[in-house]
Amino acid sequence: MSASPTRYDPKTAEPRQQARWTEANAFVTRDTGRPKYYVLEMFPYPSGNIHMGHARNYVMGDVVARHKRAQGYDVLHPMGWDAFGMPAENAAMERGIHPKGWTYDNIAQMRAQLKLLGLSLDWSREFATCDPEYYGKQQAWFLELYRRGLVYRKDGTVNWDPVDNTVLANEQVIDGRGWRSGALVEKRKLNQWFLRITDYADDLIEGLKTLDRWPEKVRLMQENWIGKSRGATVWWDFAEAPAFLPASPEGEPNHARDPIEVYTTRPDTLFGASFLALAPDHPLTKAIAENRPDVADFVKACAQTGTSEADIEKAEKLGIDLGIRVRHPFDPARSVPVWAANFVLSTYGSGAIFGCPGHDQRDLDFARKYDLPVVPVVRPDGAEDVEIGTEAYVGPGRIFNSDFLDGLSVEEAKAEAIARLEASDYGKGTTIYRLRDWGVSRQRYWGCPIPIVHCAACGVVEVPTDQLPVVLPDDVTFDVPGNPLDRHPTWKHVACPSCGADATRETDTLDTFVDSSWYFARFTDPTAAEPINKDAADRWLAVDQYIGGVEHAVLHLLYARFITRALSDAGMLSVKEPFAGLFTQGMVVHETYRRADGAWVEPTDVDLTNTAGVRSARQVSTGETLVIGDIEKMSKSRKNVVAPQEILDSHGVDAGRLFVLSDSPPERDVQWTPGGVEGASRFVQRVWTLFDGFDGSAAGDPAQDAALLKETHKAIKAVSEGVEGFRFNSAIAKLYAFVATLRDHDAASGSARREALSALARLIAPFTPHLAEEGWSRLGETGMVLDAPWPVFDPTLAADDEVVLPIQINGKRRGEITMPRGADPTAVEAEALANPGVRAYLESQGQSIRKVIVVPDRIVNLVAA
Ligand code: ANZ
Ligand code: ZN
């Protein structure tokens, strides 16, 4: 032990090590031809501040990156900014700051805060999606997809503010009203740009099967979102119609009288149909509304309620009889009435259903309300009948009341019904998807301009590649509602690239999910002239470990998977799946504190006391008593955040890094507590004391040397497995135990302790990298622990040198003894016979030993009589 132990001072050590890394360009990606590993955390939106909640995500990525580097991989670990989007425009509107200035200022601030954390990021690859160098490349591939037919225009629905005369983003609609005008927002159809994600619906589902390093729940969420369903399209001919619907002229199509197309997943229940129901905005409903004021009123009333599936699910079932009857496809003599109903979505299937009240709850509710017949056609196996009261029977069973389907199981009947429909031309088997094409148009300024020009003569014209990027103009104002690009005096007026005539630019910008759908590919060569340098992408993709919040389980990940496929098909990439491994982390939560007037108070301004188990809080600055509130996700609005700078100043970044990973498994939330960080900080000191006290020339006790060596290899194994399996908390628990072992073995020799401490420095390096470097230097190493190889586990060294041998008497286990591995059989025999349990047993049975068989290191068999 050294004579005068020094205290570890993170405030000097951490900047010292960070300066060393910076000077050595230590985190610039090495590409030496070794196996590669790409670690990526979902890049942040630059809202302004990083807190320890965000930090946990990046620290996890850093643990992986440093571990893989130590294992000898060439590691890519970049960082950038998802920088377009509404908050920048809101800041501009509220505070008169330009979105660009606001965004880049925030980026500068957040970059500085992230750097405090000592993350092994390759900052030389940094970019923001609002850099023209980035979004210009996005425009280039957007046009490539346009040429390939994956981009198209059609009418889409937008939120329209009738007072401000502008389109509103979803987040600008508050309780159905415009955020600024307070006017009731209307739905409007507007010509917009769409990406044909539905072309890939099946492939996106198929691909999920290959993602064996994704959480099962995320794969399920994606599958449900795509929503593949197998069923049938059924056509129903008119039997009766109101006179005002024009009769069909011979041989010509007549949209008011064409057979009504219905989509069903239950063609087996066709004989139970008692009505058809159309969506309120189905073309036929609208045609009838033109002649029937009551139907027109119904349509209008439906337009006022929400159109989301959840809204519709909640609303009371309402309908109106349209005065039409259609023929049953399996029994032309039978006809059923056609209604319009509010629970039928115009955007799913064909916007029309047949109602089978016996076996569908919504249909049953509707039938009971409007007194329509209920004809059950499925009964549970073995049952005579099925009673339908207020609950539909949706279970399995056999078909009855159904002519040629009688006696078949539900599945058999589906197949048979489809075969009959196809044979008679009244329908066909169909697969449909819930997934819709991706509407990417936003009527906003702070986004990637869509590189299109509209010409009166030529129509839609691409901006030629040599005129990219189409750069956002800076001279815009936000004092008037609406899209500044629309009212900009010059920006949108250009010569048509094709004919030279006066033309206008597209003023819609792209959904920011487009920006984040390919950034991981751009990181592989962020300055490439092409959108993607294929060689670099082939070298680094797929991302081996992607880490981020589960809130992105559906849209971001689905869009990224789609764009990766689209770009691969365009020859720009070779992979189909961008993220081979995905980890969704838990959050950092923190207690909240409020004053009597309801104001939130920052933890730094709170003094906590605990009197006989009763906790109370006082505001330091005012002396006021505070209410201790719920434990919530760290967020600015609750003021319950802890900033990296605070941690650096109080306990050091390493303690903060260690703590956010130590207290619960990475996929779960962790509660930030002052006590927790202090504990981590004490551990940092304890580790330093071990290094500080190291004396390489110390003589030692050989027994302790052997024991320490064994414990070292046990620790290597356990920590490696913890890191590898994303169980960082258990890896840290092992490190705590290993440190305790090192303290217990203070009589080990200098060389044994060197070996143990060398392993310790490398094992803690992913978690507390600054401390690890300091310790490494203290051992006399000249290089950086960052570049030291991960310690290799040697199973022979870790093997326990004692074995437990069961003792059997006449084939039954009656006890056990612990012996040194490889012990002499006569010694084992003597020990077994002397075993008190064995002796007591023999005595109780009145038996004595006839024979002893020792299987070395395995078992002792005794034959007694
Ligand atoms: C008749 C039937 C009988 C149905 C029965 C269900 C049970 P999934 O599985 O989600 O694809 N449906 C079809 N189009 C609809 C629309 N535009 N709006 C509301 N509902 C619609 O659901 C398919 C089922 O949802 C279809 O099968 C149809 O009702 C209804 F015992 O047809 B079914
Ligand atoms: Zn033109």
Coordinates of N, CA, C and O in Angstrom, one line a residue, residues 289-362:
A289 N -77.2 11.1 -50.8 CA -77.4 12.4 -50.0 C -77.8 13.5 -50.9 O -78.5 14.4 -50.5
E290 N -77.4 13.5 -52.2 CA -77.8 14.6 -53.1 C -79.3 14.7 -53.3 O -79.9 15.7 -53.6
N291 N -80.0 13.6 -53.1 CA -81.4 13.6 -53.2 C -82.2 13.4 -52.0 O -83.4 13.5 -52.0
R292 N -81.5 13.1 -50.9 CA -82.2 12.9 -49.6 C -81.6 13.7 -48.5 O -80.5 13.4 -48.0
P293 N -82.3 14.8 -48.1 CA -81.8 15.7 -47.1 C -81.4 14.9 -45.8 O -80.5 15.3 -45.1
D294 N -82.2 13.9 -45.4 CA -81.9 13.2 -44.1 C -80.6 12.5 -44.2 O -79.8 12.5 -43.3
V295 N -80.3 11.9 -45.4 CA -79.0 11.3 -45.6 C -77.9 12.4 -45.6 O -76.8 12.2 -45.0
A296 N -78.1 13.5 -46.2 CA -77.1 14.6 -46.2 C -76.8 15.0 -44.8 O -75.7 15.2 -44.5
D297 N -77.9 15.1 -44.0 CA -77.7 15.5 -42.6 C -76.8 14.5 -41.8 O -75.9 14.9 -41.1
F298 N -77.1 13.2 -42.1 CA -76.4 12.2 -41.5 C -74.9 12.3 -41.8 O -74.0 12.2 -41.0
V299 N -74.6 12.5 -43.1 CA -73.2 12.5 -43.6 C -72.5 13.7 -42.9 O -71.4 13.6 -42.4
K300 N -73.2 14.8 -42.8 CA -72.6 16.0 -42.2 C -72.3 15.7 -40.7 O -71.2 16.1 -40.2
A301 N -73.2 15.1 -40.0 CA -73.1 14.9 -38.6 C -71.8 14.0 -38.4 O -71.0 14.2 -37.5
C302 N -71.7 13.0 -39.3 CA -70.5 12.0 -39.1 C -69.2 12.8 -39.4 O -68.2 12.4 -38.8
A303 N -69.2 13.8 -40.3 CA -68.0 14.5 -40.6 C -67.5 15.2 -39.4 O -66.3 15.6 -39.4
Q304 N -68.4 15.5 -38.5 CA -68.0 16.4 -37.4 C -67.3 15.6 -36.2 O -66.5 16.1 -35.5
T305 N -67.6 14.3 -36.2 CA -66.9 13.5 -35.2 C -65.5 13.1 -35.7 O -65.3 13.2 -36.9
G306 N -64.6 12.7 -34.8 CA -63.2 12.4 -35.2 C -63.3 11.2 -36.3 O -64.2 10.5 -36.3
T307 N -62.2 11.1 -37.0 CA -62.1 10.1 -38.0 C -61.1 9.0 -37.7 O -60.9 8.1 -38.4
S308 N -60.4 9.2 -36.5 CA -59.5 8.1 -36.2 C -60.2 6.9 -35.8 O -61.4 6.9 -35.4
E309 N -59.5 5.7 -35.9 CA -60.2 4.5 -35.6 C -60.6 4.5 -34.1 O -61.7 3.9 -33.8
A310 N -59.8 5.1 -33.3 CA -60.1 5.1 -31.8 C -61.4 5.9 -31.6 O -62.3 5.5 -30.9
D311 N -61.5 7.1 -32.3 CA -62.7 7.9 -32.1 C -64.0 7.1 -32.5 O -65.0 7.1 -31.9
I312 N -63.8 6.4 -33.7 CA -65.0 5.7 -34.2 C -65.4 4.5 -33.3 O -66.6 4.3 -33.1
E313 N -64.4 3.9 -32.8 CA -64.6 2.8 -31.9 C -65.5 3.2 -30.7 O -66.4 2.6 -30.2
K314 N -65.2 4.4 -30.2 CA -65.8 4.9 -29.0 C -67.2 5.4 -29.3 O -68.1 5.3 -28.4
A315 N -67.5 6.0 -30.4 CA -68.7 6.7 -30.7 C -69.9 5.7 -30.7 O -69.7 4.5 -31.0
E316 N -71.1 6.2 -30.4 CA -72.3 5.4 -30.5 C -72.5 5.0 -32.0 O -72.3 5.8 -32.9
K317 N -73.0 3.7 -32.2 CA -73.2 3.3 -33.5 C -74.5 4.0 -34.1 O -75.5 3.9 -33.5
L318 N -74.3 4.6 -35.2 CA -75.4 5.4 -35.9 C -75.5 5.0 -37.3 O -74.5 4.7 -38.0
G319 N -76.7 5.0 -37.9 CA -76.8 4.6 -39.3 C -78.1 5.2 -39.9 O -79.0 5.7 -39.2
I320 N -78.2 5.0 -41.2 CA -79.5 5.4 -41.8 C -79.7 4.5 -43.0 O -78.8 4.1 -43.7
D321 N -81.0 4.1 -43.2 CA -81.3 3.2 -44.3 C -81.3 4.0 -45.6 O -81.9 5.0 -45.7
L322 N -80.5 3.5 -46.6 CA -80.4 4.2 -47.8 C -81.5 3.9 -48.9 O -81.4 4.4 -50.0
G323 N -82.4 2.9 -48.5 CA -83.5 2.6 -49.4 C -83.0 1.8 -50.6 O -83.7 1.7 -51.7
I324 N -81.9 1.1 -50.5 CA -81.4 0.2 -51.5 C -81.5 -1.2 -51.0 O -81.3 -1.5 -49.8
R325 N -81.8 -2.2 -51.8 CA -81.6 -3.6 -51.4 C -80.7 -4.3 -52.4 O -80.7 -4.0 -53.6
V326 N -79.8 -5.2 -51.9 CA -78.9 -5.9 -52.8 C -79.1 -7.4 -52.7 O -79.5 -7.9 -51.6
R327 N -78.7 -8.1 -53.7 CA -78.9 -9.5 -53.8 C -77.8 -10.3 -53.1 O -76.6 -9.9 -53.3
H328 N -78.2 -11.3 -52.3 CA -77.1 -12.1 -51.7 C -76.4 -12.9 -52.8 O -77.0 -13.5 -53.6
P329 N -75.0 -12.9 -52.7 CA -74.3 -13.6 -53.8 C -74.5 -15.1 -53.9 O -74.3 -15.7 -55.0
F330 N -74.9 -15.7 -52.8 CA -75.1 -17.2 -52.8 C -76.6 -17.5 -53.0 O -76.9 -18.7 -53.1
D331 N -77.4 -16.5 -52.9 CA -78.9 -16.8 -53.0 C -79.6 -15.6 -53.6 O -80.1 -14.7 -52.8
P332 N -79.6 -15.5 -54.9 CA -80.2 -14.3 -55.6 C -81.6 -14.0 -55.2 O -82.1 -12.9 -55.4
A333 N -82.3 -15.0 -54.7 CA -83.7 -14.8 -54.3 C -83.8 -13.9 -53.0 O -84.8 -13.3 -52.7
R334 N -82.7 -13.9 -52.3 CA -82.7 -13.2 -51.0 C -82.0 -11.8 -51.2 O -81.1 -11.7 -51.9
S335 N -82.6 -10.8 -50.5 CA -81.9 -9.5 -50.6 C -81.8 -8.9 -49.2 O -82.5 -9.3 -48.3
V336 N -80.8 -8.0 -49.0 CA -80.6 -7.4 -47.7 C -80.6 -5.8 -48.0 O -80.2 -5.4 -49.0
P337 N -81.0 -5.1 -46.9 CA -81.0 -3.6 -47.1 C -79.6 -3.0 -47.0 O -78.7 -3.6 -46.4
V338 N -79.4 -1.9 -47.6 CA -78.1 -1.2 -47.5 C -78.3 0.1 -46.7 O -79.2 0.9 -46.9
W339 N -77.4 0.2 -45.7 CA -77.4 1.3 -44.8 C -76.1 2.1 -44.9 O -75.1 1.6 -45.5
A340 N -76.1 3.3 -44.4 CA -74.9 4.0 -44.2 C -74.6 4.0 -42.7 O -75.6 4.1 -41.9
A341 N -73.4 3.8 -42.3 CA -73.1 3.7 -40.8 C -71.9 4.4 -40.4 O -70.9 4.4 -41.2
N342 N -71.9 5.0 -39.3 CA -70.7 5.8 -38.8 C -69.5 4.9 -38.5 O -68.4 5.5 -38.3
F343 N -69.7 3.6 -38.3 CA -68.5 2.8 -37.8 C -67.8 2.2 -39.0 O -66.8 1.5 -38.8
V344 N -68.2 2.5 -40.2 CA -67.5 2.0 -41.4 C -66.5 3.1 -41.8 O -66.9 4.2 -42.1
L345 N -65.2 2.7 -41.9 CA -64.2 3.6 -42.3 C -64.1 3.7 -43.9 O -64.1 2.6 -44.5
S346 N -64.0 4.9 -44.4 CA -63.9 4.9 -45.9 C -62.5 4.5 -46.3 O -62.3 4.3 -47.5
T347 N -61.5 4.5 -45.4 CA -60.1 4.3 -45.8 C -59.6 2.9 -45.6 O -58.5 2.6 -45.8
Y348 N -60.5 2.0 -45.3 CA -60.1 0.6 -45.1 C -60.9 -0.3 -46.0 O -62.1 -0.1 -46.1
G349 N -60.3 -1.3 -46.6 CA -61.0 -2.2 -47.5 C -61.6 -1.4 -48.6 O -61.0 -0.6 -49.2
S350 N -62.9 -1.6 -48.8 CA -63.6 -0.8 -49.9 C -64.6 0.2 -49.3 O -65.4 0.8 -50.0
G351 N -64.5 0.4 -48.0 CA -65.4 1.4 -47.3 C -66.8 0.9 -47.2 O -67.7 1.7 -47.1
A352 N -67.0 -0.4 -47.3 CA -68.3 -1.0 -47.3 C -68.2 -2.4 -46.6 O -67.2 -3.1 -46.9
I353 N -69.2 -2.8 -45.8 CA -69.1 -4.1 -45.2 C -70.5 -4.8 -45.3 O -71.5 -4.1 -45.6
F354 N -70.4 -6.1 -45.2 CA -71.7 -6.7 -44.9 C -71.8 -7.0 -43.4 O -70.8 -7.3 -42.8
G355 N -72.9 -6.8 -42.8 CA -73.1 -6.9 -41.4 C -73.6 -8.3 -41.1 O -74.5 -8.8 -41.7
C356 N -72.9 -9.0 -40.2 CA -73.2 -10.3 -39.7 C -73.4 -10.2 -38.2 O -72.4 -10.5 -37.5
P357 N -74.5 -9.8 -37.7 CA -74.7 -9.5 -36.3 C -74.4 -10.6 -35.4 O -74.0 -10.5 -34.2
G358 N -74.6 -11.9 -35.8 CA -74.4 -13.0 -35.0 C -73.0 -13.1 -34.5 O -72.7 -13.6 -33.5
H359 N -72.0 -12.6 -35.4 CA -70.6 -13.0 -35.1 C -69.7 -11.7 -35.2 O -68.5 -11.9 -35.4
D360 N -70.3 -10.6 -35.1 CA -69.5 -9.4 -35.0 C -70.1 -8.4 -34.1 O -71.3 -8.1 -34.2
Q361 N -69.4 -7.9 -33.1 CA -70.0 -7.2 -32.0 C -70.6 -5.8 -32.5 O -71.7 -5.4 -32.1
R362 N -69.8 -5.2 -33.4 CA -70.3 -3.9 -33.9 C -71.6 -4.0 -34.7 O -72.5 -3.3 -34.5

